[in-house]
Tab-separated table of C-alpha atoms and ligand atoms in Angstrom:
chain	number	residue	atom	x	y	z
A	187	MET	CA	39.165	83.270	-54.071
A	188	SER	CA	39.276	83.250	-50.319
A	189	PRO	CA	39.791	86.131	-47.872
A	190	HIS	CA	40.968	86.361	-44.323
A	191	LEU	CA	38.216	86.871	-41.795
A	192	ARG	CA	36.113	89.839	-40.661
A	193	ARG	CA	32.679	90.688	-39.299
A	194	GLU	CA	30.459	93.460	-40.618
A	195	ARG	CA	26.938	94.015	-41.903
A	196	VAL	CA	25.609	91.492	-44.445
A	197	GLU	CA	24.359	92.912	-47.777
A	198	LEU	CA	20.977	91.394	-48.707
A	199	LYS	CA	19.988	91.186	-52.371
A	200	THR	CA	16.595	91.709	-53.995
A	201	PRO	CA	15.249	89.084	-56.427
A	202	GLU	CA	16.215	91.404	-59.311
A	203	GLN	CA	19.775	91.627	-58.004
A	204	ILE	CA	19.932	87.857	-57.563
A	205	ALA	CA	18.876	87.512	-61.210
A	206	LEU	CA	21.889	89.636	-62.196
A	207	MET	CA	24.137	87.567	-59.941
A	208	ARG	CA	22.784	84.471	-61.679
A	209	ARG	CA	23.890	85.921	-65.047
A	210	SER	CA	27.364	86.460	-63.601
A	211	GLY	CA	27.403	82.963	-62.106
A	212	LEU	CA	26.136	81.289	-65.260
A	213	LEU	CA	28.856	82.892	-67.366
A	214	LEU	CA	31.397	81.685	-64.818
A	215	ALA	CA	29.940	78.146	-64.963
A	216	ARG	CA	30.440	78.203	-68.731
A	217	VAL	CA	34.006	79.465	-68.360
A	218	HIS	CA	34.713	76.553	-66.019
A	219	ALA	CA	33.196	74.094	-68.498
A	220	MET	CA	35.388	75.530	-71.274
A	221	LEU	CA	38.484	75.216	-69.072
A	222	ALA	CA	37.651	71.617	-68.152
A	223	ALA	CA	37.462	70.803	-71.858
A	224	GLN	CA	40.832	72.490	-72.523
A	225	LEU	CA	42.685	70.841	-69.655
A	226	ARG	CA	45.224	68.271	-70.902
A	227	PRO	CA	48.888	67.359	-70.508
A	228	GLY	CA	51.063	69.973	-72.231
A	229	ILE	CA	48.836	73.022	-71.784
A	230	THR	CA	50.233	75.837	-69.642
A	231	THR	CA	48.407	77.449	-66.755
A	232	GLY	CA	48.992	80.797	-68.465
A	233	ARG	CA	47.145	79.587	-71.569
A	234	LEU	CA	44.127	78.557	-69.465
A	235	ASP	CA	44.168	81.995	-67.856
A	236	ALA	CA	44.231	83.755	-71.229
A	237	LEU	CA	41.320	81.638	-72.510
A	238	ALA	CA	39.242	82.477	-69.429
A	239	GLU	CA	39.948	86.199	-69.659
A	240	GLN	CA	39.061	86.262	-73.363
A	241	MET	CA	35.759	84.436	-72.825
A	242	ILE	CA	34.755	86.733	-69.944
A	243	ARG	CA	35.571	89.883	-71.928
A	244	ASP	CA	33.885	88.536	-75.085
A	245	GLU	CA	30.661	88.308	-73.054
A	246	GLY	CA	30.977	91.953	-71.986
A	247	ALA	CA	31.888	90.980	-68.420
A	248	LEU	CA	35.031	91.718	-66.374
A	249	PRO	CA	37.408	89.433	-64.496
A	250	ASN	CA	37.262	90.251	-60.767
A	251	PHE	CA	40.460	88.502	-59.608
A	252	LEU	CA	42.643	90.530	-61.984
A	253	GLY	CA	44.050	93.436	-59.993
A	254	TYR	CA	42.362	92.339	-56.744
A	255	GLN	CA	44.864	93.485	-54.092
A	256	GLY	CA	47.365	93.353	-56.938
A	257	PHE	CA	46.610	89.780	-58.082
A	258	PRO	CA	48.088	89.539	-61.615
A	259	ALA	CA	45.682	87.129	-63.381
A	260	THR	CA	42.069	86.221	-64.169
A	261	LEU	CA	42.309	82.787	-62.516
A	262	CYS	CA	44.022	81.295	-59.523
A	263	ILE	CA	45.461	77.963	-60.686
A	264	SER	CA	46.945	75.820	-57.919
A	265	VAL	CA	48.742	72.598	-58.887
A	266	ASN	CA	49.431	69.574	-56.646
A	267	GLU	CA	50.896	70.843	-53.341
A	268	GLU	CA	49.627	74.357	-54.100
A	269	VAL	CA	46.394	74.799	-52.129
A	270	VAL	CA	44.934	78.128	-53.279
A	271	HIS	CA	45.849	81.401	-55.011
A	272	GLY	CA	48.448	79.944	-57.412
A	273	ILE	CA	49.442	82.389	-60.148
A	274	PRO	CA	49.081	81.164	-63.779
A	275	GLY	CA	52.193	81.314	-65.946
A	276	PRO	CA	54.557	79.158	-68.020
A	277	ARG	CA	54.021	75.991	-65.970
A	278	VAL	CA	53.180	73.049	-68.238
A	279	LEU	CA	50.572	70.664	-66.841
A	280	ALA	CA	51.419	66.966	-66.758
A	281	GLU	CA	49.501	63.692	-66.575
A	282	GLY	CA	48.219	63.102	-63.043
A	283	ASP	CA	48.521	66.715	-61.876
A	284	VAL	CA	45.812	67.835	-59.445
A	285	VAL	CA	44.761	71.261	-60.721
A	286	SER	CA	42.405	73.570	-58.885
A	287	ILE	CA	41.026	76.414	-60.959
A	288	ASP	CA	39.383	79.324	-59.162
A	289	GLY	CA	37.835	82.200	-61.072
A	290	GLY	CA	35.277	84.947	-60.979
A	291	CYS	CA	33.657	87.652	-63.054
A	292	ILE	CA	31.537	90.789	-62.818
A	293	VAL	CA	28.304	91.296	-64.792
A	294	GLU	CA	26.665	94.733	-64.433
A	295	GLY	CA	28.499	95.226	-61.147
A	296	TRP	CA	27.613	91.813	-59.664
A	297	HIS	CA	30.326	89.345	-58.759
A	298	SER	CA	30.601	85.573	-58.998
A	299	ASP	CA	33.327	83.281	-57.606
A	300	ALA	CA	33.714	79.526	-58.119
A	301	ALA	CA	36.430	76.876	-58.085
A	302	ARG	CA	36.795	73.323	-59.345
A	303	THR	CA	39.586	70.788	-59.014
A	304	HIS	CA	40.479	68.428	-61.869
A	305	ILE	CA	43.000	65.651	-62.362
A	306	VAL	CA	44.857	65.925	-65.680
A	307	GLY	CA	44.487	62.657	-67.610
A	308	THR	CA	44.988	59.508	-65.547
A	309	PRO	CA	45.069	59.976	-61.752
A	310	ARG	CA	48.386	59.229	-60.077
A	311	SER	CA	46.735	57.489	-57.146
A	312	SER	CA	43.389	56.585	-55.617
A	313	ALA	CA	44.282	59.035	-52.843
A	314	ASP	CA	44.229	61.864	-55.398
A	315	GLU	CA	40.857	60.731	-56.739
A	316	LYS	CA	39.513	60.599	-53.199
A	317	LEU	CA	40.876	64.067	-52.413
A	318	VAL	CA	38.999	65.584	-55.337
A	319	ALA	CA	35.785	63.618	-54.717
A	320	VAL	CA	35.637	64.409	-50.990
A	321	THR	CA	36.281	68.112	-51.630
A	322	GLU	CA	33.373	68.196	-54.088
A	323	ASP	CA	31.125	66.247	-51.682
A	324	ALA	CA	32.099	68.616	-48.873
A	325	LEU	CA	31.039	71.604	-50.969
A	326	TRP	CA	27.632	70.087	-51.668
A	327	ALA	CA	27.214	69.071	-48.011
A	328	GLY	CA	27.846	72.713	-47.094
A	329	ILE	CA	25.353	73.945	-49.683
A	330	ALA	CA	22.763	71.412	-48.523
A	331	ALA	CA	23.261	72.519	-44.919
A	332	LEU	CA	22.630	76.138	-45.924
A	333	SER	CA	19.220	75.155	-47.289
A	334	GLY	CA	17.967	74.219	-43.829
A	335	ALA	CA	20.254	76.355	-41.690
A	336	SER	CA	19.207	78.979	-39.188
A	337	ARG	CA	22.818	80.214	-38.779
A	338	VAL	CA	25.711	80.484	-41.237
A	339	GLY	CA	27.940	78.489	-38.868
A	340	GLU	CA	25.970	75.330	-39.712
A	341	ILE	CA	27.671	75.264	-43.130
A	342	GLY	CA	31.124	74.759	-41.652
A	343	ALA	CA	29.874	72.094	-39.269
A	344	ALA	CA	28.365	70.142	-42.181
A	345	VAL	CA	31.548	70.479	-44.264
A	346	GLU	CA	33.667	69.237	-41.373
A	347	ASP	CA	31.347	66.307	-40.645
A	348	LEU	CA	31.307	65.194	-44.294
A	349	VAL	CA	35.104	65.253	-44.506
A	350	THR	CA	35.441	63.302	-41.261
A	351	LEU	CA	32.869	60.770	-42.462
A	352	GLU	CA	34.409	60.204	-45.906
A	353	ALA	CA	38.112	60.718	-45.197
A	354	GLY	CA	38.670	60.353	-41.444
A	355	GLU	CA	42.043	61.870	-40.566
A	356	THR	CA	43.497	61.479	-44.073
A	357	LEU	CA	42.494	64.991	-45.187
A	358	ALA	CA	42.934	68.295	-43.336
A	359	HIS	CA	41.211	71.660	-43.782
A	360	LEU	CA	43.246	74.689	-44.788
A	361	GLU	CA	42.869	76.735	-41.625
A	362	GLY	CA	42.655	80.519	-41.656
A	363	PHE	CA	40.910	80.732	-45.058
A	364	GLY	CA	37.230	80.385	-45.790
A	365	GLY	CA	34.214	81.360	-47.808
A	366	HIS	CA	32.489	84.710	-47.738
A	367	GLY	CA	29.528	86.811	-48.675
A	368	ILE	CA	29.466	87.949	-52.305
A	369	GLY	CA	27.551	90.596	-54.253
A	370	ARG	CA	28.620	94.080	-55.321
A	371	ALA	CA	32.087	93.030	-54.155
A	372	MET	CA	33.774	89.650	-54.407
A	373	HIS	CA	34.471	89.435	-50.681
A	374	GLN	CA	31.808	90.642	-48.266
A	375	PRO	CA	30.671	89.684	-44.784
A	376	PRO	CA	29.912	87.180	-43.415
A	377	ASP	CA	32.804	84.738	-43.160
A	378	VAL	CA	31.802	81.186	-44.072
A	379	MET	CA	34.040	78.764	-42.218
A	380	ASN	CA	34.822	75.277	-43.507
A	381	TYR	CA	34.834	73.710	-40.067
A	382	ARG	CA	32.980	73.900	-36.762
A	383	THR	CA	33.799	76.907	-34.611
A	384	ARG	CA	32.295	78.446	-31.461
A	385	ASP	CA	30.939	81.296	-33.600
A	386	ARG	CA	27.434	80.388	-34.834
A	387	GLY	CA	27.569	83.192	-37.379
A	388	PRO	CA	24.722	85.468	-38.497
A	389	LYS	CA	21.149	84.302	-39.103
A	390	VAL	CA	20.426	82.879	-42.557
A	391	VAL	CA	17.851	85.095	-44.293
A	392	PRO	CA	16.548	85.452	-47.864
A	393	GLY	CA	18.735	87.721	-49.965
A	394	MET	CA	21.969	86.385	-48.491
A	395	CYS	CA	24.517	85.326	-51.123
A	396	LEU	CA	27.491	83.242	-49.986
A	397	ALA	CA	30.560	81.677	-51.557
A	398	ILE	CA	31.156	78.279	-49.923
A	399	GLU	CA	34.627	76.866	-50.569
A	400	PRO	CA	36.177	73.864	-48.823
A	401	MET	CA	39.964	73.604	-49.236
A	402	LEU	CA	41.443	70.218	-48.312
A	403	ILE	CA	44.983	68.873	-48.026
A	404	GLN	CA	46.198	65.274	-47.890
A	405	GLY	CA	47.832	64.467	-44.557
A	406	ASP	CA	48.300	67.277	-42.083
A	407	GLY	CA	47.142	70.811	-42.836
A	408	SER	CA	50.486	72.561	-42.490
A	409	TRP	CA	51.120	75.272	-45.076
A	410	ARG	CA	53.227	78.277	-45.912
A	411	MET	CA	52.961	81.261	-48.256
A	412	LEU	CA	55.374	81.413	-51.193
A	413	GLU	CA	57.556	84.469	-51.782
A	414	ASP	CA	54.985	85.749	-54.327
A	415	ASP	CA	52.763	86.548	-51.291
A	416	TRP	CA	49.838	84.725	-52.931
A	417	THR	CA	50.443	81.009	-53.385
A	418	VAL	CA	49.541	78.878	-50.367
A	419	VAL	CA	51.432	75.563	-50.468
A	420	ALA	CA	51.048	72.467	-48.324
A	421	THR	CA	54.281	71.606	-46.528
A	422	GLY	CA	53.414	68.103	-45.297
A	423	GLY	CA	54.009	66.330	-48.614
A	424	GLY	CA	50.323	66.082	-49.591
A	425	ARG	CA	48.363	67.487	-52.483
A	426	ALA	CA	45.380	69.804	-52.174
A	427	ALA	CA	41.964	70.485	-53.706
A	428	HIS	CA	39.464	73.346	-53.642
A	429	ALA	CA	35.792	73.457	-54.650
A	430	GLU	CA	33.597	76.550	-54.549
A	431	HIS	CA	30.179	77.797	-55.579
A	432	SER	CA	28.401	81.110	-55.084
A	433	VAL	CA	24.914	80.417	-53.689
A	434	ALA	CA	21.824	82.617	-53.182
A	435	VAL	CA	19.289	82.154	-50.398
A	436	THR	CA	15.825	83.143	-51.678
A	437	GLU	CA	12.272	83.040	-50.302
A	438	GLN	CA	11.766	79.922	-52.458
A	439	GLY	CA	14.951	78.091	-51.490
A	440	LEU	CA	18.543	78.004	-52.700
A	441	LEU	CA	19.915	78.749	-56.131
A	442	VAL	CA	23.514	77.726	-56.877
A	443	LEU	CA	24.460	80.759	-58.944
A	444	THR	CA	27.664	79.295	-60.413
A	445	ALA	CA	26.293	75.856	-61.385
A	446	GLU	CA	25.062	75.471	-64.964
A	447	ASP	CA	21.787	73.900	-63.733
A	448	GLY	CA	21.515	76.076	-60.622
A	449	GLY	CA	22.459	73.062	-58.502
A	450	ARG	CA	19.300	71.170	-59.473
A	451	ALA	CA	20.855	67.718	-60.013
A	452	GLU	CA	23.303	67.695	-57.089
A	453	LEU	CA	20.733	69.013	-54.612
A	454	ALA	CA	17.965	66.708	-55.889
A	455	ALA	CA	20.278	63.806	-55.013
A	456	LEU	CA	20.325	65.200	-51.460
A	457	GLY	CA	16.526	65.612	-51.417
A	458	ILE	CA	16.518	69.389	-51.927
A	459	GLU	CA	14.589	71.291	-54.574
A	460	ILE	CA	16.204	74.498	-55.871
A	461	ALA	CA	14.484	77.890	-56.193
A	462	PRO	CA	13.101	78.942	-59.614
A	463	ASP	CA	16.013	79.890	-61.895
A	464	PRO	CA	15.648	83.369	-63.439
A	465	ALA	CA	18.054	82.230	-66.212
A	466	ALA	CA	15.906	79.199	-67.157
B	699	MG	MG1	35.840	82.666	-52.893
């Protein structure tokens, strides 16, 4: 999930607290894997939401989106022209739909937040496949940038550069929404922008935990909010994708809290070794 922007003090976590956040993130990674396996033409977004809530509660954890500023579900599910914060319900998914699933949970008071975008069955177009692939690459470019960054603002610059490199002007960022700090609350300072701004952001220091979440739209980035006051939809005729991980900065490097392998494989491909995983 993605907040509007603020600036306050950044909460730094101890290694013990990061280990608890890893438990929260690992459960969320497994929920996402379950949802990916369930996704098929004919399933409703409401059914996916119910499956996620059940799995989180079965593990003794709590959903953190449910009730957040009145949000009525465990997941945000945003289909096709919906960009973020779609509300699950009776909608039946169809072949070729672009479905972004955003979720989070709380383990012993510690929050996780992560999103993935899938195409149901056979993609409708190569443009849809590219949308999803570039969004995922942009996320990992942002995470990789954090590993060597001195300021949080370097994440957004790296995300923007990756999107420009891979997609030119064919994809636009959702402006006005971004990533965030995460910990004892889902949304904490600092803001983590998805594009270059004049604000360099706070210094990157061990103990910082951030949710990085590029949101991309085909064509121009114009959008509006639906009457439900949650769902952000693209108004330029394009589809949208969203990818997010919660990431910890430690003395020994990064740990991608919401990736099953802690980000080991993706970051190794970018020449980065992850920090020791307390869940391993
Ligand atoms: Mg988020």
